[in-house]
């Protein structure tokens, strides 16, 4: 039995915790998969490294309206894939070697699957076939989440072949066709990538719109554009999947009755679930909520003293910037238990890297209405700013919501070019408590940049009543 001052389970954002302030602590790091976690290896980073070439491949579609007649000749999938993973795999290997090597003498890396056996006791099934029993004064649960596979005949029993985001980016060649199950972030981003690369995409969503968690107008616009680019089956349920000689066949039930969809590959993108239960955290006395997430308070403390949690294992914001923020909080609180700091989840932004891009922060208009929150709103179209004229933009916009009394922003929702970047001044305004009026008037806005979208939206909001 080896004992440590600190045991960290998971090397996504958890790996950012060890630093000079803990040089005199003995630390165990337990990692079952890729070193560096989901974002680096199978999440944000490789997906966006595919999204950029996808944008280039798809550029001709936008060029037509501007007098550019171009065509895509070929896509070197293997070349793109190998460029991406040569870089990523080297970072993964380097990160593991660093933590395992002489530069981190106080750290022991356990490569294997950890499961709690008692309050602060972990059993690890090591990849080399051995086992290890480790205990610690403190634990950090940073073990993330995993892709959920729905209880559909063929999938749940693994009788039909399918991919999740863990495997789809490493396939050997581009398929002629792909069926994508799900209407959320991962489905949207991969539908964009594969469609841009010339693959016939059929996306199947059980809801009446794609990206339903977005503002209603954003989700409606995205659904309209996605449906024009590739086949989107809405209000549709998959009741079975079977393997065929050239791929899979899905039995789908939708508004047009029951029929089949054939595709070379199937990607299942139906949400991600906390790894809390897979880590048997309840044996440590750590509570899970009814979604299976580890319960953590604002200081990232679980229900057991000395056990902290961060990122996807405990939050409903399954986002890397949230996991990183929470890791900084845990790091501080481990080092300074006498002066705890709390996580700030007031204004968590997110973006979907599709075409059009989507970004959001704060509440949606539907939420404001449902929760009876007073608001004023302004929708600013890209087509009404100079950078939108340059693109002959159609249908894209920024919607801002503000408190009618104070002029403080309540939410912002963008669909259109560079949405993830365009939204940042609004995230900043919300985070620093700046009013829409001040942000619009008290700085220069570069002309004719896309950020004029933000300036004009803010100028379009009514003056706050408290100042009238
Ligand atoms: C396809 C995809 C695209 C994404 N794109 C974005 C994006 O663009 N922007 C964004 O903000 N977020 C994105 N995300 C979400 C983001 O990747 C996660 O929110 C983030 O990586 C969570 O970090 P984490 O540290 O909590 O967990 P992880 O990074 O998942 O790390 C957890 C680690 O724990 C290990 N582990 C799990 N169980 C055990 C165990 N029992 N024993 C030992 N080790 C264990 C795992 O192997 C893993 O390495 C994406 C996710 C996916 C899947
Ligand atoms: N750009 C980004 O920031 C980014 C990109 C990818 C993933 N992520 C994170 O990863 C998380 C997981 O992504 P995701 O797309 O898997 O989840 P999601 O929650 O975004 O979407 C899940 C989709 O699957 C559908 N679904 C759920 N169960 C189903 C079932 N049984 N049958 C059919 N459909 C079903 C849901 O209706 C929904 O449309 C996201 O919530 C997000 O936080 C972020």
Coordinates of C-alpha atoms and ligand atoms in Angstrom, one line a residue:
X1 CA 0.0 0.0 0.0
X2 CA 1.5 3.3 -1.1
X3 CA 0.4 6.5 0.7
X4 CA 0.5 10.0 -0.8
X5 CA -0.2 13.6 0.3
X6 CA -2.3 14.0 -2.8
X7 CA -3.9 11.6 -5.4
X8 CA -5.1 13.1 -8.6
X9 CA -7.4 10.9 -10.8
X10 CA -7.4 12.1 -14.4
X11 CA -4.9 14.1 -16.4
X12 CA -7.1 16.5 -18.3
X13 CA -7.4 19.7 -16.3
X14 CA -6.3 17.6 -13.2
X15 CA -2.8 17.5 -14.6
X16 CA -2.4 21.3 -14.3
X17 CA -2.6 21.0 -10.5
X18 CA 0.9 19.9 -9.5
X19 CA 3.2 22.9 -9.5
X20 CA 6.1 24.4 -7.4
X21 CA 3.8 25.0 -4.4
X22 CA 3.4 21.3 -4.0
X23 CA 7.0 20.3 -4.6
X24 CA 7.3 18.9 -1.0
X25 CA 4.1 16.9 -1.4
X26 CA 4.1 13.3 -2.6
X27 CA 1.6 13.1 -5.4
X28 CA 0.1 10.2 -7.3
X29 CA -1.4 10.7 -10.7
X30 CA -3.7 8.0 -11.9
X31 CA -4.6 7.9 -15.7
X32 CA -6.5 5.2 -17.5
X33 CA -6.4 6.6 -21.0
X34 CA -4.5 9.2 -23.0
X35 CA -2.3 11.5 -20.9
X36 CA -3.8 15.1 -21.1
X37 CA -7.4 13.9 -21.2
X38 CA -10.3 14.4 -23.5
X39 CA -9.7 17.9 -24.8
X40 CA -6.2 17.3 -26.0
X41 CA -6.6 13.8 -27.4
X42 CA -10.2 13.2 -28.5
X43 CA -12.0 16.5 -27.9
X44 CA -11.7 20.2 -28.4
X45 CA -8.2 20.3 -29.9
X46 CA -8.3 17.6 -32.6
X47 CA -11.9 18.5 -33.6
X48 CA -11.0 22.1 -34.1
X49 CA -7.9 21.0 -36.0
X50 CA -10.3 19.2 -38.4
X51 CA -12.8 22.1 -38.4
X52 CA -10.2 24.5 -39.9
X53 CA -9.4 22.4 -43.0
X54 CA -13.1 21.7 -43.3
X55 CA -13.7 25.5 -43.5
X56 CA -11.0 25.7 -46.3
X57 CA -12.6 22.8 -48.1
X58 CA -16.0 24.4 -47.9
X59 CA -14.9 27.9 -48.8
X60 CA -16.0 27.6 -52.4
X61 CA -19.6 27.4 -51.2
X62 CA -19.4 30.9 -49.8
X63 CA -17.3 32.1 -52.7
X64 CA -20.2 31.7 -55.2
X65 CA -22.1 34.7 -53.9
X66 CA -19.0 36.8 -54.1
X67 CA -18.0 36.0 -57.7
X68 CA -15.4 33.3 -56.9
X69 CA -15.9 30.1 -58.8
X70 CA -13.7 27.5 -57.2
X71 CA -14.1 23.8 -56.6
X72 CA -12.7 21.2 -54.2
X73 CA -10.7 18.6 -56.0
X74 CA -9.7 16.2 -53.2
X75 CA -9.3 15.9 -49.5
X76 CA -6.2 14.1 -48.2
X77 CA -7.9 12.6 -45.1
X78 CA -4.9 10.6 -44.1
X79 CA -2.6 13.5 -44.5
X80 CA -4.9 15.8 -42.4
X81 CA -5.4 13.1 -39.7
X82 CA -1.7 12.2 -39.5
X83 CA -0.7 15.9 -39.3
X84 CA -3.1 16.4 -36.4
X85 CA -2.3 13.3 -34.4
X86 CA 1.4 13.5 -35.0
X87 CA 1.3 16.8 -33.1
X88 CA -1.2 15.7 -30.5
X89 CA 0.4 12.3 -29.8
X90 CA 3.8 13.9 -29.3
X91 CA 2.3 16.3 -26.7
X92 CA 0.5 13.4 -25.0
X93 CA 3.8 11.4 -24.8
X94 CA 5.7 14.4 -23.7
X95 CA 3.3 15.2 -20.9
X96 CA 3.4 11.6 -19.6
X97 CA 7.2 11.5 -19.8
X98 CA 7.5 14.8 -18.0
X99 CA 5.3 13.7 -15.0
X100 CA 6.9 10.3 -15.0
X101 CA 10.5 11.6 -15.3
X102 CA 13.2 13.2 -13.2
X103 CA 11.8 16.7 -13.5
X104 CA 8.9 15.6 -11.2
X105 CA 10.6 13.6 -8.5
X106 CA 7.7 13.9 -6.1
X107 CA 5.2 12.5 -8.6
X108 CA 4.3 8.8 -9.3
X109 CA 2.2 8.1 -12.4
X110 CA -0.1 5.1 -12.2
X111 CA -1.2 4.1 -15.7
X112 CA -4.4 2.2 -15.2
X113 CA -8.1 2.3 -14.1
X114 CA -8.7 3.5 -10.6
X115 CA -11.7 2.5 -8.4
X116 CA -12.3 3.5 -4.9
X117 CA -12.4 0.7 -2.3
X118 CA -12.8 2.9 0.8
X119 CA -12.9 6.6 1.9
X120 CA -9.5 7.6 0.7
X121 CA -8.3 4.3 -0.7
X122 CA -8.0 3.5 -4.4
X123 CA -7.4 0.2 -6.3
X124 CA -5.7 0.6 -9.6
X125 CA -5.8 -2.0 -12.4
X126 CA -2.5 -1.2 -14.1
X127 CA -2.1 -1.5 -17.8
X128 CA 0.9 -3.7 -17.3
X129 CA -1.3 -6.3 -15.7
X130 CA -0.3 -5.5 -12.1
X131 CA -2.5 -3.8 -9.5
X132 CA -1.8 -1.1 -7.0
X133 CA -3.5 -0.1 -3.8
X134 CA -3.0 3.6 -3.0
X135 CA -4.2 5.9 -0.2
X136 CA -4.0 9.6 0.1
X137 CA -4.6 12.5 2.6
X138 CA -6.3 14.4 -0.2
X139 CA -7.9 13.4 -3.5
X140 CA -8.8 15.3 -6.7
X141 CA -11.5 13.7 -8.8
X142 CA -10.8 14.9 -12.3
X143 CA -11.8 11.8 -14.2
X144 CA -14.1 13.5 -16.7
X145 CA -17.0 11.9 -18.6
X146 CA -17.6 9.3 -21.3
X147 CA -19.8 9.1 -24.3
X148 CA -23.3 7.7 -23.7
X149 CA -24.5 4.9 -26.0
X150 CA -28.3 4.8 -26.1
X151 CA -30.2 1.6 -25.4
X152 CA -31.0 0.9 -29.0
X153 CA -30.9 -2.7 -30.3
X154 CA -27.6 -3.1 -32.2
X155 CA -25.9 -0.4 -30.3
X156 CA -26.4 -1.3 -26.6
X157 CA -25.5 -5.0 -27.4
X158 CA -22.6 -3.9 -29.7
X159 CA -24.0 -6.0 -32.5
X160 CA -23.6 -3.2 -35.1
X161 CA -20.4 -1.2 -35.6
X162 CA -20.4 2.4 -34.6
X163 CA -18.1 5.2 -33.6
X164 CA -18.1 7.8 -30.9
X165 CA -16.0 10.9 -30.8
X166 CA -13.3 8.8 -29.2
X167 CA -12.7 6.9 -32.4
X168 CA -14.1 8.7 -35.4
X169 CA -11.1 11.1 -35.9
X170 CA -8.7 8.2 -36.4
X171 CA -10.5 6.3 -39.1
X172 CA -8.4 5.1 -42.0
X173 CA -10.2 6.8 -44.9
X174 CA -13.2 9.1 -45.5
X175 CA -16.4 7.1 -45.8
X176 CA -18.8 7.8 -48.7
X177 CA -21.5 8.3 -46.2
X178 CA -22.0 8.7 -42.5
X179 CA -25.1 8.7 -40.3
X180 CA -24.8 10.8 -37.2
X181 CA -27.1 10.2 -34.2
X182 CA -27.7 13.2 -32.0
X183 CA -28.6 16.9 -32.3
X184 CA -26.1 18.4 -30.0
X185 CA -22.6 19.9 -30.1
X186 CA -20.6 16.8 -31.2
X187 CA -23.1 15.8 -33.9
X188 CA -23.2 19.4 -35.3
X189 CA -19.4 19.8 -35.4
X190 CA -18.8 16.4 -37.1
X191 CA -21.6 16.9 -39.5
X192 CA -19.9 20.1 -40.5
X193 CA -16.5 18.5 -40.9
X194 CA -17.6 15.4 -42.9
X195 CA -20.0 17.3 -45.1
X196 CA -17.3 19.9 -45.9
X197 CA -15.0 17.0 -46.9
X198 CA -17.6 15.7 -49.3
X199 CA -19.1 12.9 -47.3
X200 CA -22.9 12.3 -47.6
X201 CA -24.2 13.1 -44.1
X202 CA -27.5 12.1 -42.6
X203 CA -28.0 13.5 -39.1
X204 CA -30.8 12.0 -37.0
X205 CA -32.2 14.0 -34.1
X206 CA -35.0 13.1 -31.8
X207 CA -36.0 16.8 -31.3
X208 CA -37.7 19.2 -33.6
X209 CA -34.6 21.4 -33.9
X210 CA -30.8 21.0 -33.7
X211 CA -28.7 22.5 -30.9
X212 CA -31.9 22.9 -28.8
X213 CA -30.0 24.3 -25.8
X214 CA -29.2 27.5 -27.8
X215 CA -31.5 30.5 -28.1
X216 CA -34.6 29.6 -30.0
X217 CA -33.8 31.9 -33.0
X218 CA -30.2 30.7 -33.2
X219 CA -31.3 27.0 -33.1
X220 CA -34.0 27.6 -35.7
X221 CA -31.5 29.4 -38.0
X222 CA -28.9 26.7 -37.5
X223 CA -31.4 23.9 -38.2
X224 CA -32.5 25.7 -41.4
X225 CA -28.9 26.0 -42.7
X226 CA -27.8 22.5 -41.7
X227 CA -30.8 21.0 -43.4
X228 CA -29.9 22.8 -46.6
X229 CA -26.4 21.4 -46.4
X230 CA -27.0 17.8 -45.6
X231 CA -29.9 15.4 -44.7
X232 CA -31.3 16.2 -41.3
X233 CA -34.1 14.0 -39.9
X234 CA -35.9 15.8 -37.1
X235 CA -38.4 14.3 -34.6
X236 CA -36.9 11.0 -35.5
X237 CA -36.1 8.0 -33.3
X238 CA -33.7 5.2 -34.2
X239 CA -35.3 1.8 -33.2
X240 CA -32.6 -0.5 -34.4
X241 CA -29.2 -0.7 -36.1
X242 CA -27.8 -3.7 -38.0
X243 CA -24.5 -4.3 -39.8
X244 CA -24.6 -4.6 -43.6
X245 CA -22.0 -5.7 -46.1
X246 CA -21.1 -2.1 -46.7
X247 CA -21.8 -0.4 -43.4
X248 CA -24.9 -0.1 -41.3
X249 CA -28.6 0.2 -41.6
X250 CA -30.7 2.2 -39.2
X251 CA -34.4 1.7 -38.7
X252 CA -35.8 5.2 -38.1
X253 CA -39.3 6.3 -37.0
X254 CA -40.1 9.9 -37.9
X255 CA -42.8 12.2 -39.2
X256 CA -42.9 10.2 -42.5
X257 CA -43.3 6.9 -40.7
X258 CA -40.8 4.1 -40.4
X259 CA -38.0 3.7 -42.9
X260 CA -34.3 2.8 -43.1
X261 CA -31.1 4.9 -43.5
X262 CA -28.0 3.2 -44.9
X263 CA -24.5 4.6 -44.3
X264 CA -21.0 3.4 -44.4
X265 CA -20.3 4.6 -40.9
X266 CA -22.4 5.5 -37.9
X267 CA -21.3 8.2 -35.3
X268 CA -23.2 8.1 -32.0
X269 CA -23.1 11.6 -30.4
X270 CA -25.9 11.4 -27.8
X271 CA -24.3 13.1 -24.8
X272 CA -21.6 12.5 -22.2
X273 CA -22.0 11.2 -18.6
X274 CA -19.8 11.8 -15.6
X275 CA -17.3 9.1 -14.8
X276 CA -18.2 9.3 -11.1
X277 CA -19.9 5.9 -10.9
X278 CA -17.2 4.2 -13.0
X279 CA -14.8 5.4 -10.3
X280 CA -17.0 3.9 -7.6
X281 CA -16.9 7.2 -5.8
X282 CA -19.7 6.2 -3.5
X283 CA -17.4 3.7 -1.9
X284 CA -15.4 6.8 -0.8
X285 CA -18.6 8.3 0.6
X286 CA -18.7 10.9 -2.2
X287 CA -22.2 11.7 -3.2
X288 CA -23.5 11.6 -6.8
X289 CA -26.5 13.7 -7.9
X290 CA -29.4 12.3 -9.9
X291 CA -27.5 12.9 -13.2
X292 CA -24.6 10.8 -11.9
X293 CA -22.4 13.8 -11.3
X294 CA -20.1 14.1 -8.3
X295 CA -21.7 16.7 -6.0
X296 CA -19.2 19.6 -5.4
X297 CA -19.8 22.9 -3.6
X298 CA -18.6 26.3 -4.8
X299 CA -15.1 25.6 -3.4
X300 CA -15.0 22.3 -5.5
X301 CA -15.2 20.3 -2.3
X302 CA -17.1 17.0 -2.5
X303 CA -19.2 15.6 0.4
X304 CA -16.0 14.0 1.8
X305 CA -13.5 16.3 3.6
X306 CA -10.2 16.4 1.6
X307 CA -11.7 15.1 -1.6
X308 CA -12.2 17.7 -4.4
X309 CA -13.8 17.4 -7.8
X310 CA -13.4 19.4 -11.0
X311 CA -14.5 19.4 -14.6
X312 CA -16.8 17.0 -16.4
X313 CA -17.0 14.6 -13.5
X314 CA -19.0 17.1 -11.5
X315 CA -20.2 20.0 -13.6
X316 CA -23.0 20.3 -16.0
X317 CA -20.9 22.7 -18.1
X318 CA -19.0 20.1 -20.0
X319 CA -16.4 22.6 -21.3
X320 CA -12.6 22.7 -21.1
X321 CA -12.5 26.4 -20.0
X322 CA -14.8 25.4 -17.0
X323 CA -12.6 22.4 -16.1
X324 CA -9.5 24.6 -16.3
X325 CA -11.1 27.3 -14.1
X326 CA -12.2 24.7 -11.5
X327 CA -8.7 23.2 -11.6
X328 CA -7.3 26.7 -10.7
X329 CA -9.7 26.9 -7.8
X330 CA -8.8 23.4 -6.5
X331 CA -5.1 24.1 -6.8
X332 CA -5.5 27.2 -4.7
X333 CA -7.8 25.5 -2.1
X334 CA -5.4 22.6 -1.7
X335 CA -2.5 24.9 -1.0
X336 CA -4.6 27.4 1.1
X337 CA -7.3 25.5 3.0
X338 CA -7.5 28.4 5.4
X339 CA -8.6 30.9 2.7
X340 CA -10.7 29.0 0.2
X341 CA -11.7 30.6 -3.1
X342 CA -14.9 29.7 -5.0
X343 CA -15.6 28.9 -8.7
X344 CA -17.3 31.6 -10.7
X345 CA -20.0 30.0 -12.9
X346 CA -22.0 33.2 -13.4
X347 CA -21.1 33.8 -17.1
X348 CA -19.9 30.6 -18.7
X349 CA -19.7 31.0 -22.5
X350 CA -19.7 28.3 -25.1
X351 CA -19.2 28.1 -28.8
X352 CA -20.1 25.5 -31.5
X353 CA -17.5 25.4 -34.2
X354 CA -19.8 24.7 -37.1
X355 CA -20.6 26.8 -40.2
X356 CA -22.2 29.1 -39.3
X357 CA -20.4 29.4 -36.0
X358 CA -22.4 29.8 -32.8
X359 CA -21.5 31.3 -29.5
X360 CA -23.5 32.2 -26.4
X361 CA -23.2 33.5 -22.8
X362 CA -25.8 34.1 -20.2
X363 CA -29.5 33.5 -20.4
X364 CA -31.6 32.9 -23.5
X365 CA -34.7 35.0 -24.3
X366 CA -36.9 31.9 -23.7
X367 CA -35.4 31.5 -20.3
X368 CA -36.0 35.2 -19.4
X369 CA -39.6 34.8 -20.4
X370 CA -40.1 31.5 -18.5
X371 CA -38.4 32.8 -15.4
X372 CA -40.2 36.2 -15.6
X373 CA -36.9 38.1 -15.8
X374 CA -37.4 41.6 -17.1
X375 CA -35.3 42.2 -20.2
X376 CA -34.8 44.3 -23.3
X377 CA -33.3 42.8 -26.4
X378 CA -31.7 43.9 -29.6
X379 CA -31.0 41.7 -32.6
X380 CA -28.3 43.0 -34.8
X381 CA -27.9 41.4 -38.3
X382 CA -24.5 40.8 -39.8
X383 CA -26.0 42.0 -43.1
X384 CA -26.3 45.5 -41.6
X385 CA -22.7 46.0 -40.8
X386 CA -19.9 46.6 -43.3
X387 CA -18.1 43.4 -42.5
X388 CA -21.4 41.6 -43.3
X389 CA -21.7 43.4 -46.6
X390 CA -18.2 42.2 -47.5
X391 CA -19.5 38.6 -47.0
X392 CA -22.9 39.2 -48.5
X393 CA -24.1 37.7 -45.3
X394 CA -27.7 36.5 -45.0
X395 CA -29.6 35.3 -41.9
X396 CA -26.9 35.7 -39.2
X397 CA -27.2 37.8 -36.2
X398 CA -26.2 38.7 -32.6
X399 CA -29.0 38.9 -30.0
X400 CA -28.2 40.8 -26.8
X401 CA -30.4 40.8 -23.7
X402 CA -30.0 43.5 -21.0
X403 CA -31.6 44.4 -17.7
X404 CA -34.0 47.3 -18.6
X405 CA -33.2 49.1 -15.3
X406 CA -29.4 48.9 -15.1
X407 CA -28.4 48.2 -18.7
X408 CA -26.3 45.3 -17.5
X409 CA -26.1 42.5 -20.0
X410 CA -28.1 39.3 -19.2
X411 CA -27.1 37.2 -22.3
X412 CA -25.7 37.3 -25.8
X413 CA -26.2 34.8 -28.6
X414 CA -24.4 34.9 -31.9
X415 CA -24.8 32.8 -35.1
X416 CA -22.5 33.8 -37.9
X417 CA -18.9 34.3 -39.0
X418 CA -16.4 34.2 -36.2
X419 CA -19.1 34.1 -33.5
X420 CA -16.8 32.6 -30.9
X421 CA -14.5 35.6 -31.2
X422 CA -17.1 38.2 -31.8
X423 CA -18.8 37.4 -28.5
X424 CA -15.7 38.0 -26.3
X425 CA -16.3 41.7 -25.5
X426 CA -19.8 40.8 -24.2
X427 CA -18.4 38.0 -22.0
X428 CA -15.9 40.6 -20.7
X429 CA -18.7 43.2 -20.1
X430 CA -20.7 40.7 -18.2
X431 CA -17.8 39.4 -16.1
X432 CA -16.7 42.9 -15.1
X433 CA -20.2 44.4 -14.6
X434 CA -19.9 46.9 -17.4
X435 CA -23.2 48.3 -18.8
X436 CA -24.2 47.9 -22.4
X437 CA -24.1 51.7 -22.8
X438 CA -20.6 52.1 -21.4
X439 CA -19.2 49.3 -23.5
X440 CA -20.7 50.7 -26.6
X441 CA -19.8 54.4 -26.0
X442 CA -16.5 54.4 -24.0
X443 CA -14.1 52.8 -26.4
X444 CA -13.2 52.7 -30.1
X445 CA -14.5 49.9 -32.3
X446 CA -12.2 49.1 -35.2
X447 CA -13.9 49.9 -38.5
X448 CA -15.0 47.9 -40.5
X449 CA -14.3 44.8 -38.3
X450 CA -16.8 42.1 -37.4
X451 CA -16.9 43.5 -33.8
X452 CA -19.0 46.4 -35.1
X453 CA -21.8 43.8 -34.8
X454 CA -21.4 44.1 -31.0
X455 CA -21.1 47.9 -31.0
X456 CA -24.3 48.2 -33.1
X457 CA -26.2 45.7 -31.0
X458 CA -25.4 47.5 -27.8
X459 CA -26.2 50.9 -29.3
X460 CA -29.6 49.5 -30.3
X461 CA -30.6 48.7 -26.7
X462 CA -32.8 51.2 -25.0
X463 CA -31.3 53.5 -22.4
X464 CA -31.5 52.0 -18.9
X465 CA -34.6 53.2 -17.1
X466 CA -32.6 53.8 -13.9
X467 CA -30.6 56.5 -15.8
X468 CA -33.5 58.3 -17.5
Ligands
LIG1 C1 -15.5 15.7 -29.4 C2 -15.4 16.7 -28.3 C3 -15.2 18.0 -28.6 C4 -15.1 19.0 -27.6 N1 -14.9 20.3 -27.9 C5 -14.8 21.2 -26.9 C6 -14.6 22.6 -27.3 O1 -14.4 22.9 -28.4 N2 -14.5 23.5 -26.3 C7 -14.7 23.1 -25.0 O2 -14.6 24.0 -24.1 N3 -15.0 21.8 -24.6 C8 -15.0 20.9 -25.6 N4 -15.3 19.6 -25.2 C9 -15.4 19.2 -23.8 C10 -14.1 19.1 -23.1 O3 -13.2 18.2 -23.8 C11 -14.3 18.6 -21.7 O4 -15.2 19.4 -21.0 C12 -13.0 18.6 -20.9 O5 -12.0 17.9 -21.6 C13 -13.2 18.0 -19.5 O6 -12.0 18.0 -18.8 P1 -11.8 17.1 -17.5 O7 -10.4 17.5 -17.0 O8 -12.9 17.3 -16.6 O9 -11.8 15.6 -18.0 P2 -11.0 14.8 -19.1 O10 -10.2 15.7 -19.9 O11 -11.9 13.9 -19.8 O12 -9.9 14.0 -18.2 C14 -10.3 12.9 -17.5 C15 -9.3 11.9 -17.5 O13 -9.5 10.9 -16.5 C16 -9.2 9.6 -17.0 N5 -10.0 8.7 -16.2 C17 -11.4 8.5 -16.3 N6 -11.7 7.5 -15.4 C18 -10.6 7.1 -14.8 C19 -10.3 6.1 -13.8 N7 -11.3 5.4 -13.3 N8 -9.1 5.9 -13.5 C20 -8.0 6.6 -14.0 N9 -8.2 7.6 -14.9 C21 -9.5 7.8 -15.3 C22 -9.6 9.7 -18.5 O14 -8.8 8.7 -19.2 C23 -9.2 11.1 -18.9 O15 -7.9 11.2 -19.4 C24 -15.3 18.6 -26.2 C25 -15.5 17.2 -25.9 C26 -15.6 16.3 -26.9 C27 -15.8 14.9 -26.5
LIG2 N1 -17.5 23.3 -29.0 C1 -17.7 22.8 -27.8 O1 -17.6 23.5 -26.8 C2 -18.0 21.4 -27.7 C3 -17.9 20.5 -28.7 C4 -18.3 19.2 -28.5 C5 -18.7 18.8 -27.3 N2 -18.7 19.7 -26.3 C6 -19.2 19.2 -24.9 O2 -19.4 17.8 -24.9 C7 -20.8 17.6 -24.5 C8 -21.3 16.3 -25.1 O3 -21.6 16.6 -26.5 P1 -22.8 15.8 -27.2 O4 -23.0 16.4 -28.5 O5 -22.6 14.4 -27.0 O6 -24.0 16.1 -26.2 P2 -25.1 17.2 -26.2 O7 -25.7 17.2 -24.9 O8 -24.7 18.5 -26.8 O9 -26.2 16.6 -27.3 C9 -26.7 15.3 -27.1 C10 -27.7 15.1 -28.1 O10 -28.1 13.7 -28.1 C11 -29.5 13.6 -28.1 N3 -29.8 12.3 -27.4 C12 -29.6 12.0 -26.1 N4 -30.0 10.8 -25.8 C13 -30.5 10.3 -27.0 C14 -31.0 9.1 -27.4 N5 -31.2 8.1 -26.5 N6 -31.4 8.9 -28.7 C15 -31.3 9.9 -29.6 N7 -30.7 11.1 -29.3 C16 -30.4 11.3 -28.0 C17 -30.0 14.8 -27.4 O11 -31.3 15.1 -27.7 C18 -29.0 15.9 -27.9 O12 -29.4 16.3 -29.2 C19 -21.5 18.9 -24.9 O13 -22.7 19.0 -24.0 C20 -20.5 19.9 -24.7 O14 -20.6 20.4 -23.4 C21 -18.4 21.0 -26.4

